[in-house]
mmCIF file of C-alpha atoms in Angstrom:
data_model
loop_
_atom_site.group_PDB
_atom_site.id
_atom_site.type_symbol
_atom_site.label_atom_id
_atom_site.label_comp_id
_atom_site.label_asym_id
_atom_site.label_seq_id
_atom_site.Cartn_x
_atom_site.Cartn_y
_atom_site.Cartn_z
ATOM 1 C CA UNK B 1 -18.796 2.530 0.629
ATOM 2 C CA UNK B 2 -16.089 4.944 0.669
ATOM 3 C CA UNK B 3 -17.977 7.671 1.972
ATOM 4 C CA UNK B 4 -19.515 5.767 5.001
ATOM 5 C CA UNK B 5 -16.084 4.539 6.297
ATOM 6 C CA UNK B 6 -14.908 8.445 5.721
ATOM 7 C CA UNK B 7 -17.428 9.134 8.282
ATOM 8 C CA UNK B 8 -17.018 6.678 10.701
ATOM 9 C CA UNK B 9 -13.508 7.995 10.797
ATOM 10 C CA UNK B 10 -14.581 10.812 11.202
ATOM 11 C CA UNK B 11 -16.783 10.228 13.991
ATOM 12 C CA UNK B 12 -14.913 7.927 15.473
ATOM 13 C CA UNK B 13 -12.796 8.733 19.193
ATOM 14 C CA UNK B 14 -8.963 9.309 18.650
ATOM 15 C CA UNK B 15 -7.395 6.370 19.586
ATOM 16 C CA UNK B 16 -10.315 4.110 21.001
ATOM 17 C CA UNK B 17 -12.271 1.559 18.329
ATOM 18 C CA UNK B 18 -15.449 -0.291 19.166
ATOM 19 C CA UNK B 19 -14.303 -3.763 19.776
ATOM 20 C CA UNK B 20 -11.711 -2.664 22.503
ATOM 21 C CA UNK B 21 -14.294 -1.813 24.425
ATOM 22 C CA UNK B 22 -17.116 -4.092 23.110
ATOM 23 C CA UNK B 23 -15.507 -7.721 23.639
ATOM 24 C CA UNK B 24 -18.134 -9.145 21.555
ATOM 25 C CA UNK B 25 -17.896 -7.152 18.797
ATOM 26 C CA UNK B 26 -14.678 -9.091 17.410
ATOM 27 C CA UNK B 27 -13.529 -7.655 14.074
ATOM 28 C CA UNK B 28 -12.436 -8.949 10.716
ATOM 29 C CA UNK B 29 -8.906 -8.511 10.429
ATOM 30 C CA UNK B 30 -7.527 -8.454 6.705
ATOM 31 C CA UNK B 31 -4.220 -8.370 5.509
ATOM 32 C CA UNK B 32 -3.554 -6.195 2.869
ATOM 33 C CA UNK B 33 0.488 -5.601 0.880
ATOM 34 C CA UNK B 34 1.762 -2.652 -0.762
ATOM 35 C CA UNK B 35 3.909 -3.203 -3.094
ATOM 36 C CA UNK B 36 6.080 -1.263 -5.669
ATOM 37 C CA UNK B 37 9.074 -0.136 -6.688
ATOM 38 C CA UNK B 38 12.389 1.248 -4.565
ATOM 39 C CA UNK B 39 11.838 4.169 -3.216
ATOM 40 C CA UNK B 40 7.878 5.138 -4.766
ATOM 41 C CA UNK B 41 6.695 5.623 -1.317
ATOM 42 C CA UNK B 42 5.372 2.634 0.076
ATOM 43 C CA UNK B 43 7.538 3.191 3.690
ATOM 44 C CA UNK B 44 5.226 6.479 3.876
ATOM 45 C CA UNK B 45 1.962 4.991 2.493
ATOM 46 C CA UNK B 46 1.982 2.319 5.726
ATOM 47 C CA UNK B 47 3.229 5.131 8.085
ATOM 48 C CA UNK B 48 0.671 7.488 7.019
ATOM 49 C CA UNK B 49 -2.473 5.898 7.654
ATOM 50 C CA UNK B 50 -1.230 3.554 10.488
ATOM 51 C CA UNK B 51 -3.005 3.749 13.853
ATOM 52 C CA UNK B 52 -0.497 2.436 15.998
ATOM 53 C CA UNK B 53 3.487 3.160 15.711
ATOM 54 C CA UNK B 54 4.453 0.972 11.835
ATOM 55 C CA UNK B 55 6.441 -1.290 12.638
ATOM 56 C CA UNK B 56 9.905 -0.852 9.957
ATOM 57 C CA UNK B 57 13.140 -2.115 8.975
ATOM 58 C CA UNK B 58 14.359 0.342 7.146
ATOM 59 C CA UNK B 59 18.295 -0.148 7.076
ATOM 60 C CA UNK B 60 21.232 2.937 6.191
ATOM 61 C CA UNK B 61 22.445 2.349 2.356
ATOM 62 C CA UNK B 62 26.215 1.964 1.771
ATOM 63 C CA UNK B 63 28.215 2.079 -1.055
ATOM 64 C CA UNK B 64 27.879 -1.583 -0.472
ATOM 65 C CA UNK B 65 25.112 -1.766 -2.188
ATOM 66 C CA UNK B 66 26.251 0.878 -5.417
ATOM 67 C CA UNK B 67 26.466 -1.729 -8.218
ATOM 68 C CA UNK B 68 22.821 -3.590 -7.056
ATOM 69 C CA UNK B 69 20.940 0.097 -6.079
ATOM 70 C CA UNK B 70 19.928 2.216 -9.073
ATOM 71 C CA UNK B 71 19.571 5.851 -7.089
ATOM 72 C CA UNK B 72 18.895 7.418 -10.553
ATOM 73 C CA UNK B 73 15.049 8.427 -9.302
ATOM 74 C CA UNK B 74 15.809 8.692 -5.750
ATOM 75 C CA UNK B 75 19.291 10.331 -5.530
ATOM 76 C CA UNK B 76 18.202 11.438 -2.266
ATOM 77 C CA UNK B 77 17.540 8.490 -0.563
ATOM 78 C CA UNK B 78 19.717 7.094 2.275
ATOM 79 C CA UNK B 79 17.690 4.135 3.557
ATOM 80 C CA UNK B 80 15.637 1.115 2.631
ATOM 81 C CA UNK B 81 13.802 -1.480 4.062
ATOM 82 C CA UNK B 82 14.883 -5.086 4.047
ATOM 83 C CA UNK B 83 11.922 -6.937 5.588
ATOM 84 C CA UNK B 84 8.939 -5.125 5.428
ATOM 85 C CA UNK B 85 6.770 -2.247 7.118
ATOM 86 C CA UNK B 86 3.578 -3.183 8.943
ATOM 87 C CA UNK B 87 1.007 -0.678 10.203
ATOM 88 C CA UNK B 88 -3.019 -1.180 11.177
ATOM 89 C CA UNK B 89 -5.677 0.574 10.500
ATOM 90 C CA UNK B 90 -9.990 0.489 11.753
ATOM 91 C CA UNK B 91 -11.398 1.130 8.043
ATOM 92 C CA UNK B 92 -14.685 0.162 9.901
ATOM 93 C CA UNK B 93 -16.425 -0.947 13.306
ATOM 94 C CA UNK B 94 -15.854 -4.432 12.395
ATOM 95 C CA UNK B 95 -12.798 -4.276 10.034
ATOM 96 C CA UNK B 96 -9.170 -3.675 10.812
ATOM 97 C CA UNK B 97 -6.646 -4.169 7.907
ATOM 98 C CA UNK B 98 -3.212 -5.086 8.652
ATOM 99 C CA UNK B 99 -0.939 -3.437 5.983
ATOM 100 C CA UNK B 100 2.361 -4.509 5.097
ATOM 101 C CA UNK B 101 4.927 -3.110 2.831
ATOM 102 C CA UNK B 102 6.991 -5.082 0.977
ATOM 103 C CA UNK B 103 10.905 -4.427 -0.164
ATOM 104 C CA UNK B 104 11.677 -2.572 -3.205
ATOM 105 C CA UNK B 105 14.977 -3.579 -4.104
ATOM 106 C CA UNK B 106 15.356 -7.033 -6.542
ATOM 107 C CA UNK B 107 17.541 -9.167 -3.731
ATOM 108 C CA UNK B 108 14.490 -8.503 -1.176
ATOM 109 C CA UNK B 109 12.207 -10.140 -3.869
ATOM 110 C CA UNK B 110 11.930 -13.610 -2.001
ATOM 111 C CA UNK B 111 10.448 -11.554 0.700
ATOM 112 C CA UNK B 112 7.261 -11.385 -1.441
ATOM 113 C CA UNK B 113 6.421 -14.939 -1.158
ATOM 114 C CA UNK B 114 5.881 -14.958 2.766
ATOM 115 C CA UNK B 115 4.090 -11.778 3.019
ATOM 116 C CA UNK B 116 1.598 -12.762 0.579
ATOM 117 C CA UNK B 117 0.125 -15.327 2.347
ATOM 118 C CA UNK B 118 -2.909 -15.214 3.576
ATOM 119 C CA UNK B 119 -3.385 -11.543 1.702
ATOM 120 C CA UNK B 120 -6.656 -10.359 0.450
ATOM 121 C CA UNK B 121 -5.352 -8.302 -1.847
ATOM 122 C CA UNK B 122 -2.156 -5.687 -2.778
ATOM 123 C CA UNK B 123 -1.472 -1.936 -3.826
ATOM 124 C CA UNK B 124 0.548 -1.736 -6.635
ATOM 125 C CA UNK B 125 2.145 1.859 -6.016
ATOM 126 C CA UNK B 126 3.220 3.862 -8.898
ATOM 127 C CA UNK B 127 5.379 6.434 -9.750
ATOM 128 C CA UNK B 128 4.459 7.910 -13.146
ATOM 129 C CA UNK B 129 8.320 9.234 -13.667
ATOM 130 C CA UNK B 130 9.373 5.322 -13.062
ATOM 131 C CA UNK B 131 6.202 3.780 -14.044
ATOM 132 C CA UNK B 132 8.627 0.487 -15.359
ATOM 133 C CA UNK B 133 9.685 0.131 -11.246
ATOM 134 C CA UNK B 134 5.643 -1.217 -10.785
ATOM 135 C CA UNK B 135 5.950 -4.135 -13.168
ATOM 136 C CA UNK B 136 7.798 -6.846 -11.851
ATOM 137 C CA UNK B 137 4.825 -6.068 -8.387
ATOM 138 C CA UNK B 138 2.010 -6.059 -11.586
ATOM 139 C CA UNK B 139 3.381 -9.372 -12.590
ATOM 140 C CA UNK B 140 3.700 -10.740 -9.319
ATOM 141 C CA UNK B 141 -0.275 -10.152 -8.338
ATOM 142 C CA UNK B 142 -1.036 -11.066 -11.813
ATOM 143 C CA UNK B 143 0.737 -14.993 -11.174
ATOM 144 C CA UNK B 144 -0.797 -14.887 -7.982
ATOM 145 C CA UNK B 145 -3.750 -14.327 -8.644
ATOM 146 C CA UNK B 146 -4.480 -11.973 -6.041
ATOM 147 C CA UNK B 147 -6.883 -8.781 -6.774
ATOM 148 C CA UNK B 148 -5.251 -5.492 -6.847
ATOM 149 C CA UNK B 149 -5.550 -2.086 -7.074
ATOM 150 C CA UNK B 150 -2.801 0.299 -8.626
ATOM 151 C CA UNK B 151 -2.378 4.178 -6.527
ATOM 152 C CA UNK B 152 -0.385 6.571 -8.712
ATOM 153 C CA UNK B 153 1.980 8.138 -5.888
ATOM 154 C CA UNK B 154 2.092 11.883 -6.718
ATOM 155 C CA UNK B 155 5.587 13.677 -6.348
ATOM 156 C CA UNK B 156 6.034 17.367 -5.893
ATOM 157 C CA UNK B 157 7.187 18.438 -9.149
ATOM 158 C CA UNK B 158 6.052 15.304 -11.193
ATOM 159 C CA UNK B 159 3.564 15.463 -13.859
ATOM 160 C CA UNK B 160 -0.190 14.823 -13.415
ATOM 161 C CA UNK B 161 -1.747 12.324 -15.343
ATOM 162 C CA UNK B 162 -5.749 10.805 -15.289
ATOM 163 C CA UNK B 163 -5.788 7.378 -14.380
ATOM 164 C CA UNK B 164 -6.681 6.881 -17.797
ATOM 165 C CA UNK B 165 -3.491 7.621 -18.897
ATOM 166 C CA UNK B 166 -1.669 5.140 -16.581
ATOM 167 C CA UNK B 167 -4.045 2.603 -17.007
ATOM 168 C CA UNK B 168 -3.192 2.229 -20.810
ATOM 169 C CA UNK B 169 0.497 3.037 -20.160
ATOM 170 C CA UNK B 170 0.423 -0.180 -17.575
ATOM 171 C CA UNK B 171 -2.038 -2.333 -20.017
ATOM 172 C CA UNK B 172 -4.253 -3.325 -16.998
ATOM 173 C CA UNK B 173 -7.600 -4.436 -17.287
ATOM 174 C CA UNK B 174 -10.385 -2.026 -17.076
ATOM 175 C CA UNK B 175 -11.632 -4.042 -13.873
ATOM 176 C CA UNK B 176 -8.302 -3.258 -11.935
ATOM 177 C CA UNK B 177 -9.054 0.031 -9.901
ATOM 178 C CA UNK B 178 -6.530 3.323 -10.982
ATOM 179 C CA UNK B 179 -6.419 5.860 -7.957
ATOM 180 C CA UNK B 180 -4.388 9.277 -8.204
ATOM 181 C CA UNK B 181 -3.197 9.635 -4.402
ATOM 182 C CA UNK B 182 -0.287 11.330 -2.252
ATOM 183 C CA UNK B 183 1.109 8.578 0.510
ATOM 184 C CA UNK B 184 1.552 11.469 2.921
ATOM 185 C CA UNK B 185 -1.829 12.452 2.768
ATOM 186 C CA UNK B 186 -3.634 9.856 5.088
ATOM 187 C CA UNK B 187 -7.232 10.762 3.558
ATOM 188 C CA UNK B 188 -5.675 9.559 0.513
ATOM 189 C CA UNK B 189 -4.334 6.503 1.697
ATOM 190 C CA UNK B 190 -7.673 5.307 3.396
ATOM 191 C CA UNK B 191 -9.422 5.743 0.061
ATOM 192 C CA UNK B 192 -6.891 3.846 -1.891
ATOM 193 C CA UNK B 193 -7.522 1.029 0.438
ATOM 194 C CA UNK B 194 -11.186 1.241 0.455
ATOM 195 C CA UNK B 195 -11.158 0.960 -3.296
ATOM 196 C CA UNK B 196 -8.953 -1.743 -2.480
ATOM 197 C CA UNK B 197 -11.058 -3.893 -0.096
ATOM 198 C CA UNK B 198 -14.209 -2.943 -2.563
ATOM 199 C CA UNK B 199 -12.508 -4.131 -5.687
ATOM 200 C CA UNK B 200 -11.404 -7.732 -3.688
ATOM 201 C CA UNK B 201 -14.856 -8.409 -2.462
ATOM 202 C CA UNK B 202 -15.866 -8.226 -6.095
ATOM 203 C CA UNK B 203 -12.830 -10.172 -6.982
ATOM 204 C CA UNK B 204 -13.591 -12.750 -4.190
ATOM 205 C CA UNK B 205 -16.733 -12.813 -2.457
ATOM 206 C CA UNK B 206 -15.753 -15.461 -0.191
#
């Protein structure tokens, strides 16, 4: 599966998918979240593989928010979203997932409960130098009951570790898919989602 929608990518015109120009070719739209901790990357994992412009509401950080934010990991970071990003992407002639990003920070949590409606499925993303951030979004699918897949978001600098390795450091089933991935790198994106998408419709036929 993964290679065949790798070539229809490929293959297919810049900016032009079949059913906007075939009417009766309507496709299957699927929504899809990506979850994770603050700042692992999931603000760059929508914006990378989006088609169109992602949609984000990504607001300045104050000191405001000092005693709640725990910059620790990301003492770099100046912004973070509040809502949620939203991007689309053609995975196939006939299927378009909508992807949406949820909030890292704790008081954006109740967020989580709107966006997951009507979701086939979630990325947990992971950052194996924070790998405890991922939990409370591992917990969260888990109560839900909605399939997932976990992408290990590789940093410059970090270090690399087999999806093995962050499978039994996460206790996750041995169904629940383990990807090694870069969210800048849209190739890598696409495939998380792919093994996404794959891993639901074994989840969930229907």
């Amino acid at each position: 599966m993964v290679s065949a929608v790798f070539d229809n990518l490929l293959e297919r015109e810049e900016g032009v998918q079949p059913w906007q120009y075939d009417r009766s070719r309507a496709p299957v739209a699927v929504k899809v979240l990506v979850a994770g901790g603050f700042g692992v990357g999931k603000t760059t994992f929508v914006g990378s593989v989006s088609e169109i412009t992602p949609l984000r509401t990504e607001a300045v950080m104050t000191a405001a928010a000092a005693p709640t934010d725990d910059l620790s990991g990301t003492p770099d970071k100046a912004t973070t979203t509040v809502a949620m990003d939203f991007g689309r992407v053609t995975l196939d002639d006939d299927l378009v997932l909508y992807v949406y990003g949820t909030p890292g920070q704790e008081r954006f949590w109740f967020m989580w409960d709107d966006l997951v409606r009507g979701a086939a499925g979630g990325i947990v993303l992971a950052d194996t130098r924070r790998l405890r951030d991922c939990f409370p979004a591992l917990d969260y699918f888990e109560s839900c009951g909605l399939p997932y897949a976990v992408a290990v978001n590789h940093f410059e600098g970090s270090r690399a570790y087999g999806a093995d390795d962050v499978r039994e450091a996460l206790s996750i089933a041995a169904t629940v898919p383990v990807v090694i991935m870069d969210a800048r790198r849209r190739d890598t994106v696409v495939e998380s989602l792919v093994t996404l998408v794959g891993h639901a419709l074994d989840s969930t036929p229907e």
